[in-house]
mmCIF file of C-alpha atoms in Angstrom:
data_model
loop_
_atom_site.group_PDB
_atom_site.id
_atom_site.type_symbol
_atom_site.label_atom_id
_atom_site.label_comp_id
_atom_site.label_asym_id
_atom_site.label_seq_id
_atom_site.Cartn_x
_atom_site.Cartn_y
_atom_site.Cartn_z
ATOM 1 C CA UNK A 25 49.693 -34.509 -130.004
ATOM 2 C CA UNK A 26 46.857 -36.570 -130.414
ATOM 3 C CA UNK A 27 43.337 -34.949 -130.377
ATOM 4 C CA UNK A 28 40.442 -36.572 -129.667
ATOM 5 C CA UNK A 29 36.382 -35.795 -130.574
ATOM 6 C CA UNK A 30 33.847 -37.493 -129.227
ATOM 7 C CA UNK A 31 29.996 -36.837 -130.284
ATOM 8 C CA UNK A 32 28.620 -36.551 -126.953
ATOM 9 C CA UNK A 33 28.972 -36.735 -123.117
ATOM 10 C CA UNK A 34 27.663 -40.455 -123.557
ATOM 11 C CA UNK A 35 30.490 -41.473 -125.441
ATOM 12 C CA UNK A 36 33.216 -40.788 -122.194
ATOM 13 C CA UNK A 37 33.222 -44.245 -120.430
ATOM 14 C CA UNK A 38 34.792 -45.526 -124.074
ATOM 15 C CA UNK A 39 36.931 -42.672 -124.240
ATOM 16 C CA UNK A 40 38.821 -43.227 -121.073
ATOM 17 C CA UNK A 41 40.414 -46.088 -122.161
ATOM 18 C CA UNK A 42 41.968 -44.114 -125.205
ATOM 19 C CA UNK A 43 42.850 -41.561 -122.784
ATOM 20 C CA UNK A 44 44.352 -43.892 -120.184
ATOM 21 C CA UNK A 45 46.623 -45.587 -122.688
ATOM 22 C CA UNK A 46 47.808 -42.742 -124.112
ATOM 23 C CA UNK A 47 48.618 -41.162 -120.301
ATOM 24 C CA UNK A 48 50.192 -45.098 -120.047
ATOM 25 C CA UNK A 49 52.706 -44.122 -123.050
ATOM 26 C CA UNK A 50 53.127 -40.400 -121.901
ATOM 27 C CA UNK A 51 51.544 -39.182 -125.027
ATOM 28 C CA UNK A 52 50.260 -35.610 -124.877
ATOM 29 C CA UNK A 53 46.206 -35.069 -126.100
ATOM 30 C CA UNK A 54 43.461 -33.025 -126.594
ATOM 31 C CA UNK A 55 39.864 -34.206 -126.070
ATOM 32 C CA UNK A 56 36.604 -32.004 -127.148
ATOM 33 C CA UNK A 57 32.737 -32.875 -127.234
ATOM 34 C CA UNK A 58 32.085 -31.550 -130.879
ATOM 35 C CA UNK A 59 29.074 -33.069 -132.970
ATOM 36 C CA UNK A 60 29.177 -33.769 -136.758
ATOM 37 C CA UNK A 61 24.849 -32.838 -136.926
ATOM 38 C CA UNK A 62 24.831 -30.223 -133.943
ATOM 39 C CA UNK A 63 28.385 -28.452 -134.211
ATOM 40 C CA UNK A 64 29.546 -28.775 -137.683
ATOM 41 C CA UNK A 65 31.120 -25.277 -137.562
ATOM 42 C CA UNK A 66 32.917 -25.550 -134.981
ATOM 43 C CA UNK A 67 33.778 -29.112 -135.512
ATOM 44 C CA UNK A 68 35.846 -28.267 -138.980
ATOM 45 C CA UNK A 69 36.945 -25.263 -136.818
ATOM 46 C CA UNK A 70 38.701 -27.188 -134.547
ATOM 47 C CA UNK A 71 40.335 -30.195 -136.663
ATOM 48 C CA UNK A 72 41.818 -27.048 -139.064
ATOM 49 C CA UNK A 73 42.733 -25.405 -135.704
ATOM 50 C CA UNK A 74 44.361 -28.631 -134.069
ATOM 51 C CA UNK A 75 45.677 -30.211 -137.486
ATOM 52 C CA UNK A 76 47.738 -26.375 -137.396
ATOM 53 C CA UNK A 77 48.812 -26.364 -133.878
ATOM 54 C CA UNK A 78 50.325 -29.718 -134.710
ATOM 55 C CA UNK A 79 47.744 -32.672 -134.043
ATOM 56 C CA UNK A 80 49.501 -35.725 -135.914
ATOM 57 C CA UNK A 81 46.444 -37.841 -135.318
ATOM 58 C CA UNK A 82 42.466 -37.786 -134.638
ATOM 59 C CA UNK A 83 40.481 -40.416 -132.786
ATOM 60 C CA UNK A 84 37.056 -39.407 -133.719
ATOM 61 C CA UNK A 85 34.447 -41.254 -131.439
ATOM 62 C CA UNK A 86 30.772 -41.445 -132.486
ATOM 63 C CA UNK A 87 27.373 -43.619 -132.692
ATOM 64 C CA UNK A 88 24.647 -44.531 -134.919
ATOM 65 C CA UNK A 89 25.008 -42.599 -138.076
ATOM 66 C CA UNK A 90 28.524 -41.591 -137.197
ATOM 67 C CA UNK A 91 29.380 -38.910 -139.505
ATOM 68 C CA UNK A 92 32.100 -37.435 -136.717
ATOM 69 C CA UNK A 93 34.836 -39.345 -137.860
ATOM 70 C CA UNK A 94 34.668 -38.753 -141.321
ATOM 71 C CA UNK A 95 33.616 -34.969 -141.461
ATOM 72 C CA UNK A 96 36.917 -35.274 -139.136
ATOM 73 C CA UNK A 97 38.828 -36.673 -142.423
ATOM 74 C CA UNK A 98 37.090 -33.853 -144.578
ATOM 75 C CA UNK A 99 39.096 -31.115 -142.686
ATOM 76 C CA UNK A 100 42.303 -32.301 -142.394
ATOM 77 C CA UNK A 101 45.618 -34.283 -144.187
ATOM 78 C CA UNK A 102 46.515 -36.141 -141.090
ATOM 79 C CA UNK A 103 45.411 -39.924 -139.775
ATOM 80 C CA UNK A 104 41.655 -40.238 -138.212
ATOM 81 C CA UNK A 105 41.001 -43.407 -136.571
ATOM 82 C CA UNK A 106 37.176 -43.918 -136.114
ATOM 83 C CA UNK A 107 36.045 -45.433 -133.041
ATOM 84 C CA UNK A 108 32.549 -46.978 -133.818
ATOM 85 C CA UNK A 109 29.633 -46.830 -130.818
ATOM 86 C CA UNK A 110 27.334 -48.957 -129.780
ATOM 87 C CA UNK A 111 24.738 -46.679 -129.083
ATOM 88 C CA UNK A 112 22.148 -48.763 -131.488
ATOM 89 C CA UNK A 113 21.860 -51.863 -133.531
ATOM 90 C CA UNK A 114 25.216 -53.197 -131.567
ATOM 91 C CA UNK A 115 26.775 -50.188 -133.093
ATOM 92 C CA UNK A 116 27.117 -52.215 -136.497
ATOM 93 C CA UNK A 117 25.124 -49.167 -137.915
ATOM 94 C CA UNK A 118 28.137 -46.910 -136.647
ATOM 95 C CA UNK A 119 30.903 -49.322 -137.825
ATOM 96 C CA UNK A 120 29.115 -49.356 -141.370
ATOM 97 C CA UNK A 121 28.821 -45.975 -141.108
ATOM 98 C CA UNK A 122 32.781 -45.016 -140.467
ATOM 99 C CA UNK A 123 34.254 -47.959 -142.543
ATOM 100 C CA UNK A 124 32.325 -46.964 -145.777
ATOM 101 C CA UNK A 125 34.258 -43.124 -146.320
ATOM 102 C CA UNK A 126 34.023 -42.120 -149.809
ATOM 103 C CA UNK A 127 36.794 -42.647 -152.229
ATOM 104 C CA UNK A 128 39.461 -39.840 -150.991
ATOM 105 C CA UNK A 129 38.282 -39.526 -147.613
ATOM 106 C CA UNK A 130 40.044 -42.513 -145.644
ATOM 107 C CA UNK A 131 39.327 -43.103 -142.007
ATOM 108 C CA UNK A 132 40.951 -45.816 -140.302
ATOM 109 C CA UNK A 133 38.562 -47.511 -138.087
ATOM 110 C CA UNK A 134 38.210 -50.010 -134.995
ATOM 111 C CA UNK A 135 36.554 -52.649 -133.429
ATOM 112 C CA UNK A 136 33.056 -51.324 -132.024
ATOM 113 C CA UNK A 137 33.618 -49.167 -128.413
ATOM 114 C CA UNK A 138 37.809 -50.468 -129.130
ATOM 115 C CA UNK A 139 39.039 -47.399 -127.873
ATOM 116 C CA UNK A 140 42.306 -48.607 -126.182
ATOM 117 C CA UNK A 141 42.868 -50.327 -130.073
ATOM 118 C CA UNK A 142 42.620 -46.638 -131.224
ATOM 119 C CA UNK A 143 44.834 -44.921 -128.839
ATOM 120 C CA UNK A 144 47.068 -47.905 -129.424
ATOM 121 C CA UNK A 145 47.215 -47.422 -133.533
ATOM 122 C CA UNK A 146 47.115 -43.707 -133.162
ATOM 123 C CA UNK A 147 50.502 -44.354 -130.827
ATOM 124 C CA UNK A 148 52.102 -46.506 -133.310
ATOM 125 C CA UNK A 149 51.421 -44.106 -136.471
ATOM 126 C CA UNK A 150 53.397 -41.457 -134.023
ATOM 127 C CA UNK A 151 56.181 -44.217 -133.666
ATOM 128 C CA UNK A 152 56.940 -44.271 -137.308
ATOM 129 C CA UNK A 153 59.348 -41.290 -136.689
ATOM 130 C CA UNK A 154 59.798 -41.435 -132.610
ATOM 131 C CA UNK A 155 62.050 -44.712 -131.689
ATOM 132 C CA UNK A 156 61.889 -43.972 -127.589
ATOM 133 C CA UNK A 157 57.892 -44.391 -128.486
ATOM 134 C CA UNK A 158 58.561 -47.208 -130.907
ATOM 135 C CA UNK A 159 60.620 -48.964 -127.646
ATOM 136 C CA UNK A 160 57.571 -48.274 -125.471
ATOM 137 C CA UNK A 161 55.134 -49.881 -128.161
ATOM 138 C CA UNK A 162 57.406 -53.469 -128.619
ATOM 139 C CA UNK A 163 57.972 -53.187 -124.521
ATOM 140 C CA UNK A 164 54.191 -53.384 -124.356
ATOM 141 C CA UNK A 165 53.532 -55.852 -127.000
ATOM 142 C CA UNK A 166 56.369 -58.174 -125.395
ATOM 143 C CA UNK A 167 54.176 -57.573 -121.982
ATOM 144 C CA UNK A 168 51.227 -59.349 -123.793
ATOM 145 C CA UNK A 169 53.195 -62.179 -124.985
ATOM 146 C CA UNK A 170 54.591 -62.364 -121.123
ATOM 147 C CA UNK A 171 50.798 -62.580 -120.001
ATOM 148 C CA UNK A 172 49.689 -65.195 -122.423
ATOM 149 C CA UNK A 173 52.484 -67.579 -121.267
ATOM 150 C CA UNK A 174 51.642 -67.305 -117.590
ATOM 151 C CA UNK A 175 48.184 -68.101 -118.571
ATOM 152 C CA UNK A 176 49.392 -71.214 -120.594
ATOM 153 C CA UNK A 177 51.148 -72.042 -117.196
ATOM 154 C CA UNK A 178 47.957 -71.437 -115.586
ATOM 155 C CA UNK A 179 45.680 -73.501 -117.621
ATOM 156 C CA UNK A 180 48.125 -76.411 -117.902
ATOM 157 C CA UNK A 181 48.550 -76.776 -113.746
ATOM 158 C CA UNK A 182 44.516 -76.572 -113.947
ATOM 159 C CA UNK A 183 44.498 -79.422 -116.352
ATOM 160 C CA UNK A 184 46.943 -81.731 -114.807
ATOM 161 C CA UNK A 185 44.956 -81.834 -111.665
#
């Protein structure tokens, strides 16, 4: 189970590519609108609640100061990948933000809005000890190496005209 937090409504459009690759790989998840600021209660609440109903990873979503990902890491032993927004400043603020976790608090983090990059990492950390998911992840990979010789093809028919 993967569960996923975003900070606000806002924050969806990113979301659903996390959500679509990890429907792609068949991978069971949880998503919740929970805000580091506005819901702290109820945000530890619910990592301590998912991290004991088995969540073996969190993809915490959030913008500008983004706390959410790291108050995430506070509550719980298991992976947190931080998805930086851009919802100011290019969302460098919010990548600054996640990547600088105090010492003890680790919290993996992304490219800014690089949701499918988080759904993909959370899916490999699961594959460490799941080799039908492991298959799935080097099928997939092999599917990007497929694509980027049919666009060598591509580009050298283009050229040679």
């Amino acid at each position: 189970m993967i569960s996923i937090i975003m900070g606000s409504f806002s924050d969806f459009d990113i979301i659903k590519k996390a959500i679509d690759t990890l429907t792609d790989f068949d991978i069971e998840y949880d998503v919740q609108i929970l805000s580091a600021h506005r819901t702290p209660d109820e945000t530890a609440k619910y990592v301590k609640d998912a991290t004991a109903k088995g969540t073996k990873v969190f993809i915490a979503a959030a913008g500008m100061s983004a706390h959410l990902p790291g108050v995430v890491a506070a509550n719980t032993v298991v992976p947190v990948i931080g998805i930086p927004i851009n919802a100011s400043l290019q969302g460098l603020d919010a990548l600054l933000s996640i990547v600088q976790m105090p010492s003890g608090i680790p919290v993996a983090t992304v490219g800014i809005n690089a949701a499918q990059n988080a759904a993909l990492l959370a899916i490999q950390i699961l594959a460490t000890s799941d080799d039908t998911l492991k298959k799935k992840l080097i099928d997939y990979k092999n599917k990007l190496k497929e694509k980027i010789a049919k666009d060598q093809e591509e580009l050298e028919k283009k050229l040679s005209k």
